Short mmCIF file of C-alpha atoms in Angstrom, two decimals:
data_model
loop_
_atom_site.label_atom_id
_atom_site.label_comp_id
_atom_site.label_asym_id
_atom_site.label_seq_id
_atom_site.Cartn_x
_atom_site.Cartn_y
_atom_site.Cartn_z
CA MET A 1 -33.90 -200.84 45.63
CA ASP A 2 -31.56 -201.58 42.76
CA ARG A 3 -28.58 -203.51 44.09
CA ALA A 4 -26.40 -202.72 41.05
CA LYS A 5 -26.95 -198.96 41.49
CA LEU A 6 -26.34 -199.31 45.21
CA HIS A 7 -23.03 -201.11 44.60
CA GLU A 8 -21.95 -198.53 42.04
CA SER A 9 -22.83 -195.58 44.27
CA ILE A 10 -20.92 -197.09 47.21
CA ILE A 11 -17.81 -197.51 45.07
CA ASN A 12 -18.05 -194.03 43.51
CA ASN A 13 -19.01 -191.98 46.58
CA SER A 14 -17.13 -193.65 49.39
CA GLN A 15 -13.88 -192.22 50.73
CA MET A 16 -11.24 -194.55 52.07
CA THR A 17 -8.32 -193.74 54.31
CA PHE A 18 -5.68 -196.18 55.41
CA ALA A 19 -3.84 -196.66 58.67
CA ARG A 20 -1.43 -199.05 60.30
CA SER A 21 -3.18 -202.11 61.57
CA GLY A 22 -2.48 -204.41 64.49
CA GLY A 23 -2.74 -208.17 64.38
CA ASN A 24 -1.16 -210.57 61.88
CA GLY A 25 1.58 -209.47 59.54
CA GLY A 26 4.85 -209.79 61.46
CA GLN A 27 7.22 -206.90 60.84
CA ASN A 28 4.93 -205.49 58.11
CA VAL A 29 2.46 -204.41 60.86
CA ASN A 30 4.77 -201.52 61.74
CA LYS A 31 5.33 -200.20 58.24
CA VAL A 32 2.35 -200.98 55.97
CA ASN A 33 -1.01 -199.17 56.08
CA THR A 34 -3.45 -202.06 55.69
CA LYS A 35 -6.39 -200.93 57.87
CA VAL A 36 -9.24 -199.42 55.84
CA HIS A 37 -11.48 -196.66 57.19
CA LEU A 38 -14.45 -196.27 54.82
CA VAL A 39 -16.79 -193.22 54.95
CA LEU A 40 -19.95 -192.86 52.86
CA PRO A 41 -22.44 -189.97 53.17
CA VAL A 42 -25.98 -191.33 53.55
CA SER A 43 -27.21 -188.72 51.06
CA CYS A 44 -24.88 -190.19 48.41
CA VAL A 45 -26.27 -193.75 48.62
CA GLY A 46 -27.79 -194.27 45.19
CA GLY A 47 -30.59 -196.47 43.93
CA ILE A 48 -32.86 -195.96 46.95
CA THR A 49 -35.82 -193.76 47.81
CA GLU A 50 -35.92 -191.11 50.55
CA ALA A 51 -38.03 -193.44 52.74
CA GLU A 52 -35.36 -196.13 52.41
CA ARG A 53 -32.71 -193.54 53.24
CA SER A 54 -34.51 -192.69 56.50
CA ARG A 55 -34.82 -196.41 57.26
CA ILE A 56 -31.03 -196.70 56.86
CA ARG A 57 -30.58 -193.80 59.28
CA THR A 58 -32.69 -195.53 61.96
CA LYS A 59 -31.39 -199.08 61.45
CA LEU A 60 -27.70 -198.20 61.09
CA CYS A 61 -27.57 -195.37 63.65
CA SER A 62 -24.66 -197.10 65.41
CA ILE A 63 -22.36 -196.63 62.38
CA ILE A 64 -23.57 -193.15 61.37
CA ASN A 65 -21.66 -190.15 62.71
CA LYS A 66 -22.84 -186.55 63.30
CA GLU A 67 -22.06 -185.57 59.72
CA ASP A 68 -24.64 -188.15 58.52
CA CYS A 69 -21.96 -190.45 57.09
CA LEU A 70 -21.77 -194.24 57.35
CA PHE A 71 -18.35 -195.36 58.54
CA LEU A 72 -16.66 -198.74 58.77
CA ASP A 73 -13.21 -199.95 59.80
CA VAL A 74 -11.73 -203.19 58.48
CA ASP A 75 -8.37 -204.68 59.49
CA ASP A 76 -9.12 -208.38 59.04
CA GLU A 77 -6.48 -209.19 56.43
CA ARG A 78 -2.79 -208.43 55.95
CA PHE A 79 -3.40 -206.87 52.53
CA GLN A 80 -4.89 -203.44 51.94
CA GLU A 81 -6.64 -204.48 48.74
CA ARG A 82 -8.41 -207.39 50.44
CA ASN A 83 -9.48 -205.17 53.35
CA ARG A 84 -10.84 -202.67 50.84
CA GLU A 85 -12.98 -205.37 49.20
CA ILE A 86 -14.22 -206.60 52.58
CA ALA A 87 -15.17 -203.08 53.62
CA LEU A 88 -17.15 -202.43 50.45
CA SER A 89 -19.02 -205.74 50.63
CA ARG A 90 -19.71 -205.36 54.37
CA LEU A 91 -21.15 -201.90 53.95
CA GLU A 92 -23.28 -203.01 51.01
CA ASN A 93 -24.62 -206.01 52.97
CA ARG A 94 -25.41 -203.84 56.00
CA ILE A 95 -27.36 -201.40 53.84
CA VAL A 96 -29.27 -204.21 52.14
CA GLN A 97 -30.09 -205.83 55.51
CA ALA A 98 -31.31 -202.47 56.87
CA LEU A 99 -33.69 -202.11 53.94
CA VAL A 100 -35.29 -205.53 54.46
CA ILE A 101 -38.74 -205.13 55.99
CA PRO A 102 -39.53 -208.14 58.19
CA LYS A 103 -42.81 -209.98 57.73
CA LYS A 104 -45.44 -209.16 60.28
CA ARG A 105 -46.08 -212.02 62.67
CA ILE A 106 -49.62 -213.39 62.72
CA LYS A 107 -50.58 -214.33 66.25
CA THR A 108 -52.09 -217.79 66.62
CA LYS A 109 -53.72 -219.54 69.53
CA PRO A 110 -52.59 -222.97 70.73
CA THR A 111 -54.79 -225.84 69.59
CA LEU A 112 -56.86 -227.89 72.02
CA ALA A 113 -54.64 -230.94 71.40
CA SER A 114 -51.47 -228.97 72.22
CA LYS A 115 -53.04 -227.64 75.43
CA GLU A 116 -53.99 -231.17 76.51
CA LYS A 117 -50.52 -232.48 75.65
CA LYS A 118 -48.89 -229.71 77.71
CA LEU A 119 -51.14 -230.50 80.72
CA LYS A 120 -50.39 -234.23 80.39
CA LEU A 121 -46.64 -233.58 80.39
CA LYS A 122 -47.02 -231.31 83.42
CA ARG A 123 -48.89 -234.06 85.28
CA ILE A 124 -46.20 -236.62 84.45
CA ARG A 125 -43.42 -234.24 85.55
CA SER A 126 -45.32 -233.44 88.75
CA GLU A 127 -45.67 -237.16 89.52
CA ILE A 128 -41.93 -237.71 88.99
CA LYS A 129 -41.10 -234.90 91.41
CA ARG A 130 -43.66 -236.06 93.96
CA ASN A 131 -42.05 -239.52 93.98
CA ARG A 132 -38.66 -238.03 94.87
CA GLY A 133 -39.79 -237.30 98.43
CA LYS A 134 -38.75 -239.30 101.50
CA VAL A 135 -40.47 -242.59 102.13
CA TRP A 136 -41.67 -242.94 105.79
#
């Protein structure tokens, strides 16, 4: 995956629409379209292979609609330009995170010393609880 190509394809192929946003902004909330709705077709994501594209579809299924487009809404800031930047960077980070393949965990067995230590601590705890009983 080439991150520069990915960034470029997101900027070139994404479509943004704007809407009125709630939250901070005072009287501007009612008259300025600051909320950004970003849409990017998965097929237009550049710099990745078809296998990576299918991985994106499975990992990011919660933000992919029926038309096979990634979508994202951002209304964090009072300024449209800042929300636009946040939306682009968020989408890019989500795609990059989806493409990361986690390392496979190698199962290990507990050592003899750790088993003995665990049993010793259990005995001590058991003794503490046994001593809490009523004295006759």
